[in-house]
Short mmCIF file of C-alpha atoms and ligand atoms in Angstrom, two decimals:
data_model
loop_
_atom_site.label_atom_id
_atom_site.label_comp_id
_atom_site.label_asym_id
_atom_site.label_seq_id
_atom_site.Cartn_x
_atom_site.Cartn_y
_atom_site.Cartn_z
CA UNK U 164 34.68 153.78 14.35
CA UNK U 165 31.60 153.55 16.93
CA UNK U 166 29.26 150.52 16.76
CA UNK U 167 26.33 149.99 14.64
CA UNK U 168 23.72 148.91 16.74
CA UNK U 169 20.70 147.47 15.17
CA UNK U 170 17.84 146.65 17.85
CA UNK U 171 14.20 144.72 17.62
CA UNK U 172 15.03 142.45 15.14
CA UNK U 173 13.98 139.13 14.30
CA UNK U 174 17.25 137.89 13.38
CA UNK U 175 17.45 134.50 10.97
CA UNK U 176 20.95 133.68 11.67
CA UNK U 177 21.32 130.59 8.99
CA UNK U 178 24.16 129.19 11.21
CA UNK U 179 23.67 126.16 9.83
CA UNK U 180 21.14 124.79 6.85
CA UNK U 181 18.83 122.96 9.04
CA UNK U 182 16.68 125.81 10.54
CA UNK U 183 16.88 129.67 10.29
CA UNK U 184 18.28 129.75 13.82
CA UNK U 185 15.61 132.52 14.59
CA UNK U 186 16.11 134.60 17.29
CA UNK U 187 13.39 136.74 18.28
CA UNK U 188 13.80 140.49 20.15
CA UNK U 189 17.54 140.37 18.70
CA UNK U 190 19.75 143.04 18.33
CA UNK U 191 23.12 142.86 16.25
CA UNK U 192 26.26 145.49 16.71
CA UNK U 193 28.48 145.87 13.81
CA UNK U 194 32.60 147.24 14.42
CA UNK U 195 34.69 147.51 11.71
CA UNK U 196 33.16 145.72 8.97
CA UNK U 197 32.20 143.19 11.29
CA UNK U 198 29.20 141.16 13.28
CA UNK U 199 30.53 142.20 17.08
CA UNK U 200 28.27 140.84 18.79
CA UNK U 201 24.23 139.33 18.42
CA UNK U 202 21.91 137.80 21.06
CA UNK U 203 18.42 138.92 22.28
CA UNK U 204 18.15 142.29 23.58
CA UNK U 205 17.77 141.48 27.28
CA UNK U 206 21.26 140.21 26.93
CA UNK U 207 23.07 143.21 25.29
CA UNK U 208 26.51 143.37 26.97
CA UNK U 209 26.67 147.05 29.04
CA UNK U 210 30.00 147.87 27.38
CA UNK U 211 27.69 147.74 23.99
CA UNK U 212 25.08 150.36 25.30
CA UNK U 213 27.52 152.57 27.13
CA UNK U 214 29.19 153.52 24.21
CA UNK U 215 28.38 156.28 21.82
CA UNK U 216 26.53 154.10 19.39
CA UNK U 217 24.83 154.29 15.78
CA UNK U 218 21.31 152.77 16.60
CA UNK U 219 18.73 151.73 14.25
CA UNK U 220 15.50 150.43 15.44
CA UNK U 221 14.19 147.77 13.37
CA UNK U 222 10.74 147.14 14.67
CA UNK U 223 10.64 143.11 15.17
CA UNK U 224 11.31 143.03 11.54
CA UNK U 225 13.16 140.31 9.89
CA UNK U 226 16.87 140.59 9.54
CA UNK U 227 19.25 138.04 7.54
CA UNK U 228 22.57 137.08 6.45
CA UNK U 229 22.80 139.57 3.02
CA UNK U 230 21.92 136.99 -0.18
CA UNK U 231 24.34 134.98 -2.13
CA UNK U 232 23.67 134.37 -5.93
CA UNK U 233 26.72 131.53 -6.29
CA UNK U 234 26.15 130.64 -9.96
CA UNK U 235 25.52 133.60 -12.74
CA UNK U 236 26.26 134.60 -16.21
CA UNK U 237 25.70 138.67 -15.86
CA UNK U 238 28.26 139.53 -18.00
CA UNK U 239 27.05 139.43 -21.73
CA UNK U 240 25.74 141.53 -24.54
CA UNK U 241 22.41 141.54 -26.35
CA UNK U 242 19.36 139.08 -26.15
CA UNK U 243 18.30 135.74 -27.12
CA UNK U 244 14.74 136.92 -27.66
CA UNK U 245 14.40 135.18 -30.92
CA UNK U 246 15.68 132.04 -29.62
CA UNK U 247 13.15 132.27 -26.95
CA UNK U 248 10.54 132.15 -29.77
CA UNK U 249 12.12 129.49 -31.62
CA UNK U 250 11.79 127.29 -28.47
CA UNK U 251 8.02 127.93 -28.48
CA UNK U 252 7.87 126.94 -31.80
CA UNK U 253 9.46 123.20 -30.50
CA UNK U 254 13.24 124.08 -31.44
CA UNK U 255 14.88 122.79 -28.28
CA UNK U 256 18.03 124.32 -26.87
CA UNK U 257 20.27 121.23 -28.15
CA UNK U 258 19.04 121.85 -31.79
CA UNK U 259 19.51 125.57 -31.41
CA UNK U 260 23.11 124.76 -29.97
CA UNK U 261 23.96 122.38 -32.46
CA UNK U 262 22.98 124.97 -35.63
CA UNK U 263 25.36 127.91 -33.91
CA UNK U 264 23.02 129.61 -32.32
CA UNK U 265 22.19 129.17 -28.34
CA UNK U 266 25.66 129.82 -26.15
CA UNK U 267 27.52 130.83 -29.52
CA UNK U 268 25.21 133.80 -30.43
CA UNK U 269 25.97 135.39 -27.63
CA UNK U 270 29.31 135.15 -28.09
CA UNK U 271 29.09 137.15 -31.28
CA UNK U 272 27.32 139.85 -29.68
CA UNK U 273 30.06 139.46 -27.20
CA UNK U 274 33.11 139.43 -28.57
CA UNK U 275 31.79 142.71 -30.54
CA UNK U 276 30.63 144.72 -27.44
CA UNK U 277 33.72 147.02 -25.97
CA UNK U 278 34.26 146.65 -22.17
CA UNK U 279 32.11 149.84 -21.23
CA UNK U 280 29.22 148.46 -23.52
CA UNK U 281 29.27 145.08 -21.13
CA UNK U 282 29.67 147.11 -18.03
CA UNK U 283 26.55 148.78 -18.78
CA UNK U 284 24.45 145.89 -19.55
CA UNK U 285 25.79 143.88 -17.02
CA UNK U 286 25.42 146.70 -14.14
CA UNK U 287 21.48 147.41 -14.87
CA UNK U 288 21.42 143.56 -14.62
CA UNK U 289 23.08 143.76 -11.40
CA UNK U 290 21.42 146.32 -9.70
CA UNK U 291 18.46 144.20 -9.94
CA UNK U 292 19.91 141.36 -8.05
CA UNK U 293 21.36 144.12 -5.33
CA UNK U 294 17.65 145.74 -4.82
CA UNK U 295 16.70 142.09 -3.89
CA UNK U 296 19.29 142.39 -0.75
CA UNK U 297 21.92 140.38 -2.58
CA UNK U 298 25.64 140.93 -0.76
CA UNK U 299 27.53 138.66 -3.16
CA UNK U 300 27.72 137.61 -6.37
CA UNK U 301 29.51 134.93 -8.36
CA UNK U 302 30.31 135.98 -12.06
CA UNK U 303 31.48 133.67 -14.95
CA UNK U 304 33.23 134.26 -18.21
CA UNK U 305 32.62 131.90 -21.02
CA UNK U 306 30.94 134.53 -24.26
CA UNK U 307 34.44 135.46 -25.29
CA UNK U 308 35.92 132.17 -25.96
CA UNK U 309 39.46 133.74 -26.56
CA UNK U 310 42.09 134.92 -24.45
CA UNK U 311 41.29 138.87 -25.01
CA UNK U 312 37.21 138.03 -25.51
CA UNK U 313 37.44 136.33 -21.86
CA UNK U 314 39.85 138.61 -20.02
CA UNK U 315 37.19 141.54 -21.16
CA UNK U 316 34.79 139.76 -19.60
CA UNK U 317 36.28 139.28 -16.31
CA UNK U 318 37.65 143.32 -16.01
CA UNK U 319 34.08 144.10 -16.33
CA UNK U 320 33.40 141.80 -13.44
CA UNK U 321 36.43 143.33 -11.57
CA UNK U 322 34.69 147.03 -12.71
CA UNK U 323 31.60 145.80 -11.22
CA UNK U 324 33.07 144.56 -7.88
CA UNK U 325 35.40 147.86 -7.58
CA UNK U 326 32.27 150.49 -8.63
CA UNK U 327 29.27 149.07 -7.00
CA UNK U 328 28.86 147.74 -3.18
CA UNK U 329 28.79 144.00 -3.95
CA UNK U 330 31.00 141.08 -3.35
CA UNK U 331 31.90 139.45 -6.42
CA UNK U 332 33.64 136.34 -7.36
CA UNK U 333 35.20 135.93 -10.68
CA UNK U 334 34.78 132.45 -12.88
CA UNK U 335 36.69 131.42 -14.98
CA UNK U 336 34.33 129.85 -18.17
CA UNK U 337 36.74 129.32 -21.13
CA UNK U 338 35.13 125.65 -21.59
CA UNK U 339 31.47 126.52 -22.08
CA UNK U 340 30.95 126.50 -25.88
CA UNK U 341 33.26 125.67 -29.04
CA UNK U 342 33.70 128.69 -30.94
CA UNK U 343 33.17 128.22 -34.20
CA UNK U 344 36.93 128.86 -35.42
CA UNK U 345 37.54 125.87 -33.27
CA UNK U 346 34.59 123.87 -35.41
CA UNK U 347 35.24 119.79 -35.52
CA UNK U 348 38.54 120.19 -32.58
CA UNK U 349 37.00 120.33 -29.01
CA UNK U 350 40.71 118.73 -28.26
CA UNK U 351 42.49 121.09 -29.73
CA UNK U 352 40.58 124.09 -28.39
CA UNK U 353 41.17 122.54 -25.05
CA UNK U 354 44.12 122.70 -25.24
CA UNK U 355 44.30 126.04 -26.08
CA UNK U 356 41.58 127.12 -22.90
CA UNK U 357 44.46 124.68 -20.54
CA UNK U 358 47.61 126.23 -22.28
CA UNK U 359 46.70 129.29 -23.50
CA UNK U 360 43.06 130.97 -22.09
CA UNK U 361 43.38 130.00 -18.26
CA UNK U 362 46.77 131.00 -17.81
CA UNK U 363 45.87 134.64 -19.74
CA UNK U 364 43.29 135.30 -17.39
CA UNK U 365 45.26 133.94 -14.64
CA UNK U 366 48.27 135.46 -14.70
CA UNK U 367 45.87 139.06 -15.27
CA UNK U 368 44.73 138.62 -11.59
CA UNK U 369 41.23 137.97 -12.70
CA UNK U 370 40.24 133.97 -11.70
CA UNK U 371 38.77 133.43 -8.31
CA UNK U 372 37.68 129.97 -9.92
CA UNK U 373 37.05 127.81 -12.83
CA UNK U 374 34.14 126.22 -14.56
CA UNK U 375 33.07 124.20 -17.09
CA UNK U 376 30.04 122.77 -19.31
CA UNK U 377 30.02 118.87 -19.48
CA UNK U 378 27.54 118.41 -21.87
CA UNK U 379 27.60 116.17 -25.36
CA UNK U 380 26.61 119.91 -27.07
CA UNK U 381 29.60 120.95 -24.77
CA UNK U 382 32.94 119.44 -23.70
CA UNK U 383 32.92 115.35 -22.24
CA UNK U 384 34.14 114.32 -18.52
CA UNK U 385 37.67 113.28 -19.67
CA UNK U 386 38.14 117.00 -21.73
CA UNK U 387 36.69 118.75 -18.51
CA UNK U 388 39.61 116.68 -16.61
CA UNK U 389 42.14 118.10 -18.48
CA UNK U 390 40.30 121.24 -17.62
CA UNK U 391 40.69 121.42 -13.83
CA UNK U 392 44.19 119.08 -14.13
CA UNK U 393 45.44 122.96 -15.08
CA UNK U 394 43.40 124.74 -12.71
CA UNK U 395 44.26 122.42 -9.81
CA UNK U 396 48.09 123.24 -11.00
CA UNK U 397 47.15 127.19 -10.57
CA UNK U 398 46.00 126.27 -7.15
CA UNK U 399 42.20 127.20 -8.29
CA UNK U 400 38.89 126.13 -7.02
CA UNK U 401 37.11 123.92 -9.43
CA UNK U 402 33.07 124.11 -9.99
CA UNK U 403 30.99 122.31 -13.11
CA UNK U 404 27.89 122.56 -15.25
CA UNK U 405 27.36 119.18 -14.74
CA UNK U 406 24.15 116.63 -15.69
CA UNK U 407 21.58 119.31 -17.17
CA UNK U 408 20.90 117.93 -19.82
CA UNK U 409 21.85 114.00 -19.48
CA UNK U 410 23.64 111.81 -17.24
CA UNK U 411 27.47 111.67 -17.97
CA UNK U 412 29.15 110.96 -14.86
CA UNK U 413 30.26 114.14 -14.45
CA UNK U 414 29.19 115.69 -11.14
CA UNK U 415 30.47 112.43 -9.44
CA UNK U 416 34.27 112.85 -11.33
CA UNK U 417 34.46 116.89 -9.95
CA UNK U 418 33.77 115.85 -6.81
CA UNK U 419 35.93 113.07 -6.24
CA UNK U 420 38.20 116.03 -7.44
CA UNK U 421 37.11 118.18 -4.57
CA UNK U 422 34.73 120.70 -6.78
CA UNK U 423 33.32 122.98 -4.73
CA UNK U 424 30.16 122.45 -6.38
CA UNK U 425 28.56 120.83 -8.94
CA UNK U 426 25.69 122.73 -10.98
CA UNK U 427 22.27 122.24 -12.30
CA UNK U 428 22.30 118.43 -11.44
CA UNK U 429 19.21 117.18 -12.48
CA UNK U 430 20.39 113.91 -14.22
CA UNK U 431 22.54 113.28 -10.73
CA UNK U 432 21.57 109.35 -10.31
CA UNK U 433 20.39 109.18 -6.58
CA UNK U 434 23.06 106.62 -5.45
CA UNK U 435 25.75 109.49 -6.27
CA UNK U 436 24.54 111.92 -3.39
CA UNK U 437 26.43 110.50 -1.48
CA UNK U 438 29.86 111.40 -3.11
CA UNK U 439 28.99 114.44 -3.44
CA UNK U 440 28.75 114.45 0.79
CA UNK U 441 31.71 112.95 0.80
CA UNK U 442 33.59 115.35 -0.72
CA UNK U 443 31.60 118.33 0.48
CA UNK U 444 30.56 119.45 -2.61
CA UNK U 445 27.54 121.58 -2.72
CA UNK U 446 24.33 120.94 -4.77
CA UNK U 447 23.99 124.06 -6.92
CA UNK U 448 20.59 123.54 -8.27
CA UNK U 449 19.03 126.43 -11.17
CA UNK U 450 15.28 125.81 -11.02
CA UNK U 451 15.53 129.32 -13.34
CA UNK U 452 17.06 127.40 -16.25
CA UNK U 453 14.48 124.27 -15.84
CA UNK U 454 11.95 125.95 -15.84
CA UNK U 455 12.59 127.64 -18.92
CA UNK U 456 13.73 125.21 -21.36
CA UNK U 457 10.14 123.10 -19.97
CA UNK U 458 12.56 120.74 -18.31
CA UNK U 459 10.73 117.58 -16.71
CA UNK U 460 13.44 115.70 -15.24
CA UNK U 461 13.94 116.68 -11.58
CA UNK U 462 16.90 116.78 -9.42
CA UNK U 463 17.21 114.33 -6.72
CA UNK U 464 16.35 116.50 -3.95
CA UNK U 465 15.42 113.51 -1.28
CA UNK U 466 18.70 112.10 -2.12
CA UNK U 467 20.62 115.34 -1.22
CA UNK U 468 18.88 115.55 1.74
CA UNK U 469 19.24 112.07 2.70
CA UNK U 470 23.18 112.28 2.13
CA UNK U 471 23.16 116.06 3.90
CA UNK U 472 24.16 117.79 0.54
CA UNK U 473 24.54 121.32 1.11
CA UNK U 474 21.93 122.69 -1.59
CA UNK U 475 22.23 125.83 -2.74
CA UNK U 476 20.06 128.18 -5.13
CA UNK U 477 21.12 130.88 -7.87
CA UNK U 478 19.89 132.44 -10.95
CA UNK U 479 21.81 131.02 -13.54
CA UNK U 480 21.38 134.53 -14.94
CA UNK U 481 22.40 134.35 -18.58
CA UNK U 482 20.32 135.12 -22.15
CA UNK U 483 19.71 131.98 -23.21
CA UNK U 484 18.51 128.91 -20.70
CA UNK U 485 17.54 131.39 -17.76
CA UNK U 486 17.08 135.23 -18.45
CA UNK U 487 15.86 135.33 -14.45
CA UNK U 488 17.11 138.79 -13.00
CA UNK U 489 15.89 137.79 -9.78
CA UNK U 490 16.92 135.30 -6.81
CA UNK U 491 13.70 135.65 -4.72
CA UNK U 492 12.00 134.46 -7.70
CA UNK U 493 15.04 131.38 -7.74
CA UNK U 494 14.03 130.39 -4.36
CA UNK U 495 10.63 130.32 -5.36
CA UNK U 496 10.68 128.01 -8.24
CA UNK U 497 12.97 126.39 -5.89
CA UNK U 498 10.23 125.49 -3.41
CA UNK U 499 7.57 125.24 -6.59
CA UNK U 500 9.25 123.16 -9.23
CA UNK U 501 11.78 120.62 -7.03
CA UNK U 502 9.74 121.27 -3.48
CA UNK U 503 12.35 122.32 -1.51
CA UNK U 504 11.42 124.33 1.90
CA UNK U 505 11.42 127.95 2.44
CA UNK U 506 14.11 127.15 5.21
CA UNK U 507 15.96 125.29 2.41
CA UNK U 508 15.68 127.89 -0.09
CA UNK U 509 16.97 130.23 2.37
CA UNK U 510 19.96 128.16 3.62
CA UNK U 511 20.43 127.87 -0.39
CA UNK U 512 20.89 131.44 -1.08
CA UNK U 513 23.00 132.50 2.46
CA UNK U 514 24.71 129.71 4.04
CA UNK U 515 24.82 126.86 1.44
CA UNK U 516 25.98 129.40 -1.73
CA UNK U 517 28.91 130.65 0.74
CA UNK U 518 29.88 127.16 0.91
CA UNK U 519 29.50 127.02 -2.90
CA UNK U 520 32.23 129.95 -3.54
CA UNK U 521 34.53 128.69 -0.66
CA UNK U 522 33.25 132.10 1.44
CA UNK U 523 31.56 130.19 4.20
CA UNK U 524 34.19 131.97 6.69
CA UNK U 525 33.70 135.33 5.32
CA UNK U 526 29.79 135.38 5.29
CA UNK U 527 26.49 133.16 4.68
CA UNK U 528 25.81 134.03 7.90
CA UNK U 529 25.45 136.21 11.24
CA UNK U 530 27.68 135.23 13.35
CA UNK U 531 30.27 137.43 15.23
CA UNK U 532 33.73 137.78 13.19
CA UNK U 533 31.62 137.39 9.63
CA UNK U 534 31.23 139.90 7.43
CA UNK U 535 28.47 142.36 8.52
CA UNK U 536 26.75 141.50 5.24
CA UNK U 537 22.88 141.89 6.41
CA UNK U 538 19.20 142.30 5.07
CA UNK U 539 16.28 144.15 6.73
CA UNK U 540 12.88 143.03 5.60
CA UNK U 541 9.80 143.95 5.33
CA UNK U 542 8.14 141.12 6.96
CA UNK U 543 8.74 139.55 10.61
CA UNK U 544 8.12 135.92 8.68
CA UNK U 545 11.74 134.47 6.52
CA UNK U 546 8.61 132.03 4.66
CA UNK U 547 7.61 135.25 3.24
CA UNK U 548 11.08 135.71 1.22
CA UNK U 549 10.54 132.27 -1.04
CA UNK U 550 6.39 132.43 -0.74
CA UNK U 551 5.78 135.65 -2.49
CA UNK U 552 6.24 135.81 -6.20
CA UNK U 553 7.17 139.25 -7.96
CA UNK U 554 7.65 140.93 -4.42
CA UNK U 555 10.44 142.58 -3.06
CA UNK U 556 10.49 143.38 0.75
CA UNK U 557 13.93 144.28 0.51
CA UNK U 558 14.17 147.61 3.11
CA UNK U 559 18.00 147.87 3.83
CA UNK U 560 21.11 145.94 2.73
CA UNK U 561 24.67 146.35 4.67
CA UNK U 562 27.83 144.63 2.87
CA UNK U 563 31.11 144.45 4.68
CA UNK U 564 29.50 147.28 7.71
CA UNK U 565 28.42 149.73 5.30
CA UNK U 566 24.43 150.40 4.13
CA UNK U 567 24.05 150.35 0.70
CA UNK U 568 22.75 153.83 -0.70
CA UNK U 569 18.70 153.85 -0.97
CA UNK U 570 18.77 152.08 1.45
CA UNK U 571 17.12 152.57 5.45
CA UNK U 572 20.49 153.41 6.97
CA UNK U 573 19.95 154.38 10.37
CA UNK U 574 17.51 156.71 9.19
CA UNK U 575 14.91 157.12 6.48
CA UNK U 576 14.03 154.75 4.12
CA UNK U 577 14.63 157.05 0.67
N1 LIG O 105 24.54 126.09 -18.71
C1 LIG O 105 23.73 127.11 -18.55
O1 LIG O 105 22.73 127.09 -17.90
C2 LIG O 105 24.28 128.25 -19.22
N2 LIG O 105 25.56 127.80 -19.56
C3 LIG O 105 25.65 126.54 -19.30
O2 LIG O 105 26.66 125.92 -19.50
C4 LIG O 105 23.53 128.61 -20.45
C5 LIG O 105 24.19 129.71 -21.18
C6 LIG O 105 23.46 130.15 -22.41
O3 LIG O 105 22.57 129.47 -22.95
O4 LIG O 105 23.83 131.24 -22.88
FE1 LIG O 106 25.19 128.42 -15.92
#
């Protein structure tokens, strides 16, 4: 397979999450899947130029590492449009919880939707995250709430992942609500998710990782133990909902447990940053879902920084606390609502989110021997990705060395 040269680029290589490790007058060559070689153009190796080559000029344009949405709930069926309006009304998302609705409604509409139904909600969902330049995607389970409800979940992730050109990680979510033939035994339907659920969906080939809610209208710290005591016996990554909605200890116990991230976060006490370093667990924070249950209490972003959290940035996509279908807009409210930097919101959605799936090896970044997961942009300016609000300067997206269809691809933009 010849190279893939792309020249005249203003490459942001998001090596690491302090700057965007800009190079200016940068060209990148791409062999078999992979980043070959990148550097500024004066220094383009002869044995690169001397070889029959596809070239694409990119015209000092911005390239990056393709984007990472680490945290999402794609995978559902129907709305929570009413909800939505009940909210308005002053009906908060605990009350709505707590008289079946919220997480549980969905799972109705769930649990009657056949696998192609999902697949077709959940791709238009996705294809709006892809036009936004986004190379991989994490994808949890958890509106089935039963071994077969579940598993159906995760094949239409695996549909999505085999059918469409998009890295996708499969979660595991059998602890996110009680289901209501469970009503009054949280222990005993944890015990069926540890002894039952997890090793269904397991054994299927379908868990990349596994995920909880810790939340009193959820499942408590010691029942979300129990929780990754079976997933840690699997061998599985470990990740939790933890402190959304009050403080319960939680994000400090799965990361003393080696979590590879804890999400949402904003009851986090400040003094417990620094555990989270410790144990290089990443910040996962979901400014989609606080700002639309009219959250006020912020996550500790000084903290983070002080203790060199990695923070990362998703969508949370899901019907009920954050319908966002877009990560640019993430990173915005990002910067907005909990004033982190474009830089940060950047690092959160290439670098940092890697790190949150344990695929900081694979991509995240450019750097030669990743994955030649890239984004051209319309704009020479990465500020421009987390500053504009409703845009999309999305031009061309490559995953794993390939362009994605509609998109520039060495020639015409279509
Ligand atoms: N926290 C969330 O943000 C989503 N799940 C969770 O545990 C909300 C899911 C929903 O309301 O449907
Ligand atoms: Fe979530």
């Amino acid at each position: 397979m010849p190279f893939k040269i792309i020249s005249n680029a203003t490459l942001a290589t998001m090596r690491d999450d302090q700057s965007y490790g800009l190079i200016p007058s940068a060209a990148i060559a791409i062999k078999d899947g992979e980043i070959a070689w990148l550097g500024p153009m004066a220094s383009i190796p002869d044995e690169l130029t001397s070889q029959s080559a596809e070239l694409l000029d990119c015209g000092n344009r911005l390239l990056t590492p393709g984007l990472i949405d680490c945290h999402t709930h794609i995978v559902y069926a129907g709305d929570r449009a009413t909800e939505f309006e009940k909210r308005l009304q002053g009906a908060s998302y605990e009350e709505i919880a707590q008289s079946g609705g919220g997480i549980n409604s969905t799972v109705v509409q769930t649990r009657e939707a056949c696998q192609q139904a999902l697949y077709a909600q959940a791709d238009s969902r996705l294809s709006g995250l892809m036009n936004e330049g986004v190379t991989t995607l994490e994808i949890k389970s958890g509106y089935g709430l039963d071994s077969d409800n579940e598993i159906k979940m995760l094949k239409v992730a695996d549909q999505l992942a085999k059918t469409r050109q998009i890295r996708i990680q499969k979660t595991f979510l059998g602890a996110h609500s009680l289901p209501p033939e469970y009503a009054g035994q949280k222990d005993a339907y944890i015990d069926h998710v540890c002894n039952v659920m997890l090793p269904a969906a397991f054994e299927a080939g379908l868990v990349d990782a596994v995920d909880g809610f810790c939340e009193s209208i959820a499942f408590s710290v010691e029942q979300m133990q129990r929780v990754f005591d079976k997933a840690q016996s699997l061998g599985l990554a470990v990740k939790l909902h933890a402190e959304q909605l009050s403080h319960l200890g939680s994000a400090v116990m799965a990361a003393q447990r080696g979590a590879l991230s804890v999400d949402h976060i904003e009851f986090l006490r400040p003094d417990e940053a620094r555990l989270l370093a410790e144990n290089k667990t990443v910040a996962v924070l979901l400014p989609g879902a606080f700002y639309t249950l009219n959250e006020t209490q912020k996550p500790p972003v000084e903290a983070l920084r002080e203790h060199k959290v990695p923070i990362a940035i998703a969508t949370d996509l899901n019907p009920g606390s954050s319908p966002l279908n877009s990560l640019l807009l993430a990173m915005n409210m990002a910067c907005t609502l909990f004033s982190l930097t474009p830089v940060e919101a950047l690092a959160g959605t290439t670098i940092n989110a890697a790190k949150a799936l344990g695929l900081e090896k694979e991509t995240g970044s450019l750097e030669v021997g990743k994955s030649a997961d890239l984004v051209i942009w319309d704009t020479d300016n990465p500020a421009m990705l987390a500053y504009q609000i409703g845009a999309n300067p999305c031009l061309s997206t490559m995953v794993a060395g390939e362009w994605r269809k509609n998109s520039l691809s060495g020639q015409e933009r279509s």
